[in-house]
Tab-separated table of C-alpha atoms in Angstrom:
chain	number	residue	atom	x	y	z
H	1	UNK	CA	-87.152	-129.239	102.997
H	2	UNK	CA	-84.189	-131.731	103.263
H	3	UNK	CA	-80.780	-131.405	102.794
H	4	UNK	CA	-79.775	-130.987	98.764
H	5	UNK	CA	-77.493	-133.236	96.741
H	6	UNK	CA	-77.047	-131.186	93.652
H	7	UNK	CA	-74.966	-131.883	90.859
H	8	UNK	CA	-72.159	-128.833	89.820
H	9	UNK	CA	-71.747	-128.173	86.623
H	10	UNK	CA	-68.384	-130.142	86.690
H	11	UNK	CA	-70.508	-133.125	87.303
H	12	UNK	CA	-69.287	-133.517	91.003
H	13	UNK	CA	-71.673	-134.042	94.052
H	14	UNK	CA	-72.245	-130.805	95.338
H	15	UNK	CA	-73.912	-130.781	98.860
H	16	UNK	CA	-75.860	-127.442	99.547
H	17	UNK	CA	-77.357	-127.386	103.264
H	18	UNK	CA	-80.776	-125.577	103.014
H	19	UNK	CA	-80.774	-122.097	104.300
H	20	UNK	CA	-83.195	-123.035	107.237
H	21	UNK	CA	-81.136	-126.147	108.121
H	22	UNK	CA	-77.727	-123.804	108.635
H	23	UNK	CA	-78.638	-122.444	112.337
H	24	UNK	CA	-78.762	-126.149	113.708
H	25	UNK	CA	-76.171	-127.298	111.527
H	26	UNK	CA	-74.003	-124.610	112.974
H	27	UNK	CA	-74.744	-125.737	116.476
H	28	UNK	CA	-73.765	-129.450	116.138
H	29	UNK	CA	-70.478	-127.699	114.771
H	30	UNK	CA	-70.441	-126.040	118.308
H	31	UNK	CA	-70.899	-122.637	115.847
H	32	UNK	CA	-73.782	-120.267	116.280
H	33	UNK	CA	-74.839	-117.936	113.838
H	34	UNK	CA	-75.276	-114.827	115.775
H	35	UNK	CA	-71.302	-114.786	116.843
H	36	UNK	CA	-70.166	-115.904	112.951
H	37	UNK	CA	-72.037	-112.945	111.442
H	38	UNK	CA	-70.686	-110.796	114.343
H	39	UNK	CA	-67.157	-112.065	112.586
H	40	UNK	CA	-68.500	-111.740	109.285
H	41	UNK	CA	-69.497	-108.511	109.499
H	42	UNK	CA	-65.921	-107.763	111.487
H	43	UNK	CA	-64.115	-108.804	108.572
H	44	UNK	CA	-66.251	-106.887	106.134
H	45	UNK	CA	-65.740	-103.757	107.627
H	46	UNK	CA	-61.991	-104.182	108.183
H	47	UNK	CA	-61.523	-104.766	104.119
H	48	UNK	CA	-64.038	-101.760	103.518
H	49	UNK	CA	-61.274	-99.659	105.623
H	50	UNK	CA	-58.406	-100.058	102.941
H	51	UNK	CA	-57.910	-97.958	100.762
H	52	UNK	CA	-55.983	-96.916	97.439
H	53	UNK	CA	-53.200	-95.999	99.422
H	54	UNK	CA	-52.464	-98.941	100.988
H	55	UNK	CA	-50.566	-101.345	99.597
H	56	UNK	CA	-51.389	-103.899	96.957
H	57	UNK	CA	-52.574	-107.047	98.837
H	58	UNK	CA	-54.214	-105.007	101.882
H	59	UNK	CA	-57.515	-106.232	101.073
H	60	UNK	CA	-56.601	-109.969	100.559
H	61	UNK	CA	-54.649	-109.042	103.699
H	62	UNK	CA	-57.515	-107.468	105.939
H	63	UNK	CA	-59.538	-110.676	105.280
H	64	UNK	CA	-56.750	-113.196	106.522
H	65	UNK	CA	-55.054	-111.495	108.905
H	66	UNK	CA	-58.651	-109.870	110.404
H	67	UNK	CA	-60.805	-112.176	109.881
H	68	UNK	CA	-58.522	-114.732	111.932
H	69	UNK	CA	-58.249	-112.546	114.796
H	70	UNK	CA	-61.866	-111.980	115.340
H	71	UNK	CA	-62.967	-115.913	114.301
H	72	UNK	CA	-59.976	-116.886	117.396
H	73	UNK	CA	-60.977	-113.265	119.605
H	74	UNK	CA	-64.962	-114.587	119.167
H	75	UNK	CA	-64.633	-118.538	119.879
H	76	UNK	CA	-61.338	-119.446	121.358
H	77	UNK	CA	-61.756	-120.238	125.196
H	78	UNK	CA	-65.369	-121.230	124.382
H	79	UNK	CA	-67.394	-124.559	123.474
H	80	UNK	CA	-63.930	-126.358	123.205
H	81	UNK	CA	-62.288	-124.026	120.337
H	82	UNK	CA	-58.477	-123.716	120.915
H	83	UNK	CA	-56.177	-121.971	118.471
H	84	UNK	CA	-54.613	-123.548	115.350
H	85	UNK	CA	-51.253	-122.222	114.474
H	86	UNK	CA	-49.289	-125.663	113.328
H	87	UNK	CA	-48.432	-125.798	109.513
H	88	UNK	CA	-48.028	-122.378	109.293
H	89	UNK	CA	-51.810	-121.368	108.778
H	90	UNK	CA	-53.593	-119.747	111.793
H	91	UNK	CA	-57.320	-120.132	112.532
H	92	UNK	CA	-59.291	-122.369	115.228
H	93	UNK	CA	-60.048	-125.981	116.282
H	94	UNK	CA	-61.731	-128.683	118.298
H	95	UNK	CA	-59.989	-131.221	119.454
H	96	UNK	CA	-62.959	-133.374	120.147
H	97	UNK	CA	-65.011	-133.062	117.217
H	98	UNK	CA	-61.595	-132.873	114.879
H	99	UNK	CA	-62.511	-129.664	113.151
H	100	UNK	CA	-60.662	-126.866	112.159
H	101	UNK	CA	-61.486	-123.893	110.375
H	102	UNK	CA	-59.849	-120.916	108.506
H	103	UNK	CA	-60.663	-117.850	107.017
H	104	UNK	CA	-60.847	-117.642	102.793
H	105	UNK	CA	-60.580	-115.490	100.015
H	106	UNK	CA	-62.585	-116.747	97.501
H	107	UNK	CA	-64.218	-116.419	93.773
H	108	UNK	CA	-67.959	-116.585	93.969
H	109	UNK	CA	-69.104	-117.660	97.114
H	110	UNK	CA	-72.909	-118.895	98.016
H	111	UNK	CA	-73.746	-119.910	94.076
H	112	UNK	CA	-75.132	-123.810	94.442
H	113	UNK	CA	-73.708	-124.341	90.861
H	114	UNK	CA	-70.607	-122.906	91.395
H	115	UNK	CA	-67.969	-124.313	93.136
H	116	UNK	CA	-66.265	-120.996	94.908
H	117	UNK	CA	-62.227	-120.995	93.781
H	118	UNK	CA	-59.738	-119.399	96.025
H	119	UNK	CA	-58.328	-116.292	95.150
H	120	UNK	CA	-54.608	-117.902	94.382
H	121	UNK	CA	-53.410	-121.747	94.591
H	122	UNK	CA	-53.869	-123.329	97.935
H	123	UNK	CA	-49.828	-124.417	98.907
H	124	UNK	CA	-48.238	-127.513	100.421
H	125	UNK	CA	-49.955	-126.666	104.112
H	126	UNK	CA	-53.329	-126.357	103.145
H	127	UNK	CA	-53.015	-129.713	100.930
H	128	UNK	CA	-51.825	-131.566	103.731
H	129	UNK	CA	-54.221	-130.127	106.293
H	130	UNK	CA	-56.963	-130.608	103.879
H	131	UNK	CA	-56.176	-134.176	103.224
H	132	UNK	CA	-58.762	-135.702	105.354
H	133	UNK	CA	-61.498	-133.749	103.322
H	134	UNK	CA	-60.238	-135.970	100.279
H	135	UNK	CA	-59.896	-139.288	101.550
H	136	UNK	CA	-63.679	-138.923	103.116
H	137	UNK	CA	-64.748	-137.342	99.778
H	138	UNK	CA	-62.920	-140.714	97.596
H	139	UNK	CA	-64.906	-142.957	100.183
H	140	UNK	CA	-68.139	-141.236	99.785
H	141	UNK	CA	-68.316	-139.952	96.018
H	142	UNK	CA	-68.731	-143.286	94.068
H	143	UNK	CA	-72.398	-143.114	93.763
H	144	UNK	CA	-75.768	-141.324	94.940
H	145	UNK	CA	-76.878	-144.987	96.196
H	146	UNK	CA	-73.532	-145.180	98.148
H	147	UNK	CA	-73.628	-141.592	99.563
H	148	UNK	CA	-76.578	-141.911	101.108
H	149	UNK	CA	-75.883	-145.381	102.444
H	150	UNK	CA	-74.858	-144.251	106.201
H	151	UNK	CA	-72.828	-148.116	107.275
H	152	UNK	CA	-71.446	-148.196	103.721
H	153	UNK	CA	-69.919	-145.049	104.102
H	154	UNK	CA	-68.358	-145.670	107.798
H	155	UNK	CA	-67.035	-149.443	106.568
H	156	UNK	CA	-64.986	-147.496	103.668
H	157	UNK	CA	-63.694	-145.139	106.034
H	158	UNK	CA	-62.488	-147.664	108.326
H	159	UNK	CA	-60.395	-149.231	105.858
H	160	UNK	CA	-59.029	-145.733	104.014
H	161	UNK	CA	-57.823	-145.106	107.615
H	162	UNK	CA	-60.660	-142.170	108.604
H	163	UNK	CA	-61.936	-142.103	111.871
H	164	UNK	CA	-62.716	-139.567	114.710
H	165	UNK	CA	-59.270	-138.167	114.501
H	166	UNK	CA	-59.043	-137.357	111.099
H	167	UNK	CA	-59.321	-133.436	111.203
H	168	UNK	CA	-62.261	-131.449	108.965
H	169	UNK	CA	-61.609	-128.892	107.448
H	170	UNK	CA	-63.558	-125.598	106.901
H	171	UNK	CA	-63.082	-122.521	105.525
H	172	UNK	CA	-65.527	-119.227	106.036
H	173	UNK	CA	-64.997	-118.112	102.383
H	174	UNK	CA	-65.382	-114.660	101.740
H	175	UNK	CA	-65.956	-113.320	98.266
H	176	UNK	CA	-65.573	-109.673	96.853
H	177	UNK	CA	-69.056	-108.817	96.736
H	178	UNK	CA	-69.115	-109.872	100.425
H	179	UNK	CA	-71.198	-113.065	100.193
H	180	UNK	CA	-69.982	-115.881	102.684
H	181	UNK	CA	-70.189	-119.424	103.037
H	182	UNK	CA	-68.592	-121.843	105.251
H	183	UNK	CA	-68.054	-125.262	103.344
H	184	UNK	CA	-65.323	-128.002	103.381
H	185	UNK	CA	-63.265	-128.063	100.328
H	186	UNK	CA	-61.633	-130.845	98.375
H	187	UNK	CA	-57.958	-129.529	97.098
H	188	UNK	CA	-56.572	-130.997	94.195
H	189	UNK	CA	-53.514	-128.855	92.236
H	190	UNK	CA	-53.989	-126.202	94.260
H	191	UNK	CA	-57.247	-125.876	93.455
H	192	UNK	CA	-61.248	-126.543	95.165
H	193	UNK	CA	-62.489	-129.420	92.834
H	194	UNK	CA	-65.205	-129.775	95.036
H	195	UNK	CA	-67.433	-129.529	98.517
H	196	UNK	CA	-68.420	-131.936	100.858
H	197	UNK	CA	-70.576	-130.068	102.708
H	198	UNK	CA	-71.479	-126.032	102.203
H	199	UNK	CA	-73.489	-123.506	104.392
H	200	UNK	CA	-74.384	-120.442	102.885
H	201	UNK	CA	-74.192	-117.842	105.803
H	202	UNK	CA	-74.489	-114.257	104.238
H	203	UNK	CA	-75.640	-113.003	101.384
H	204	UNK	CA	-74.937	-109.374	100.554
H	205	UNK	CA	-77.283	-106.906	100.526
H	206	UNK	CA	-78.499	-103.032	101.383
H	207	UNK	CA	-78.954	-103.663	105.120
H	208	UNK	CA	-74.910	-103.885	106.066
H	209	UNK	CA	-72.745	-101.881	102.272
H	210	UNK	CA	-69.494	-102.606	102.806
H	211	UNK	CA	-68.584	-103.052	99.421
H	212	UNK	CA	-65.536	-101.814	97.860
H	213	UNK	CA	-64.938	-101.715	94.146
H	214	UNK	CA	-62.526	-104.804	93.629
H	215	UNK	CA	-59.121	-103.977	92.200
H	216	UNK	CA	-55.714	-105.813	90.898
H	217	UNK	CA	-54.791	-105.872	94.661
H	218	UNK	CA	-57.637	-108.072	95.772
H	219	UNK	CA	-56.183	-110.860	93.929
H	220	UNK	CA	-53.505	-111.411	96.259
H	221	UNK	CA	-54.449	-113.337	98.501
H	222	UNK	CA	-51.922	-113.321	102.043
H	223	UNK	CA	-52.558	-116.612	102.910
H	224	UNK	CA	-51.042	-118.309	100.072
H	225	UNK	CA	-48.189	-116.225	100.596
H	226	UNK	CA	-47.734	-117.793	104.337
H	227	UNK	CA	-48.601	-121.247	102.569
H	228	UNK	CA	-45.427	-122.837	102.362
H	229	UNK	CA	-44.793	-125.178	99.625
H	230	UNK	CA	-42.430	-128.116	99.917
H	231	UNK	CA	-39.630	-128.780	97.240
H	232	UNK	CA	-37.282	-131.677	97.412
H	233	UNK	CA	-33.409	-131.012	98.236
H	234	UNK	CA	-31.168	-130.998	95.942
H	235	UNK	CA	-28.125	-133.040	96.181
């Protein structure tokens, strides 16, 4: 099977990579899959530690803050990853291919027909970050014809200023009922209006329960809170 171009139910292109297309995928992202669900699972287990006790936010807080730390302990210092720290959100990247990626809470992961939403508005930092995601995805998404016209594509990102430089960015979105996904988002208003590109990495199930009944506290999500947003000064 080939890659899928699905439609979302917003009516936005919606690229799915087949399940048995994700290993190799992951390898031209110098990823493998074995390490990733060795952070996955990391990350799981760390939220399934929390519990009523702590804090509100501790489970929005476990998946940040933990799932960071092992995604920069796993790959940082190998294949070219380096750590990410500028614009106050932490996570990983190559220089040479231009990619970056963080770690997500998210609504929904791993649904083709469902466009997964993060847990609160993505701030200022992410935006900005993120803005290479958009100008590729307002070069590409103007038709199926277009998209899938290769020289097209590059000729429109020449002139909207995208080239090797222009970071991509990931996030390894992690949902409460511990599916997980790694997909660049489009951010518009805070919000993911879309994917360019989404790899469906784990889906729950009975081999690995770490679940944890979601609660009120789940919903805050500590990134957002480290996401600074920009307001103009007043004179």
């Amino acid at each position: 099977m080939s890659t899928k171009h699905n439609i979302s139910i917003s009516g936005l292109l919606n690229t799915v990579v087949d399940t048995d297309k994700v290993p190799k995928r992951l390898l031209e992202l110098n990823l493998n899959l074995t390490d990733l669900l060795e952070v996955i699972h990391m990350t799981l287990y760390a939220r399934n530690t929390i519990t009523d006790f702590d804090v509100p936010g501790s489970r929005g807080d476990a998946i940040y803050r933990k799932g960071n730390l092992f995604l920069r302990e796993k790959f940082v210092g190998h294949g070219g990853w380096e750590l990410a720290t500028d614009n106050h959100l932490a996570g990983i990247i190559h220089p040479e291919l231009g990619i970056r990626i963080l770690v997500q809470n998210v609504v929904k992961a791993c649904d083709e027909f469902v466009i997964p939403q993060p847990i609160s508005e993505k701030g200022t930092s992410s935006t900005y970050i993120a803005e290479g995601n958009l100008k590729e995805y307002q070069c590409t998404h103007l038709s199926f014809d277009f998209y899938n016209n290769a020289e097209a594509i590059e000729q429109v990102k020449k002139a909207n200023g995208l080239d090797e430089q222009t970071v991509k960015l990931y996030y390894l979105m992690i949902d409460a009922q511990n599916n997980v996904e790694l997909s660049r988002p489009i951010i518009v208003n805070g919000k993911f209006k879309d994917c360019i590109e989404r790899l469906f990495i784990y889906k729950a199930n009975t081999d690995f329960d770490v679940t944890h009944p979601q609660t009120d506290d789940s919903n805050q999500d500590v990134d957002d809170c480290l996401d600074f947003h920009i307001t103009p000064k007043t004179q």
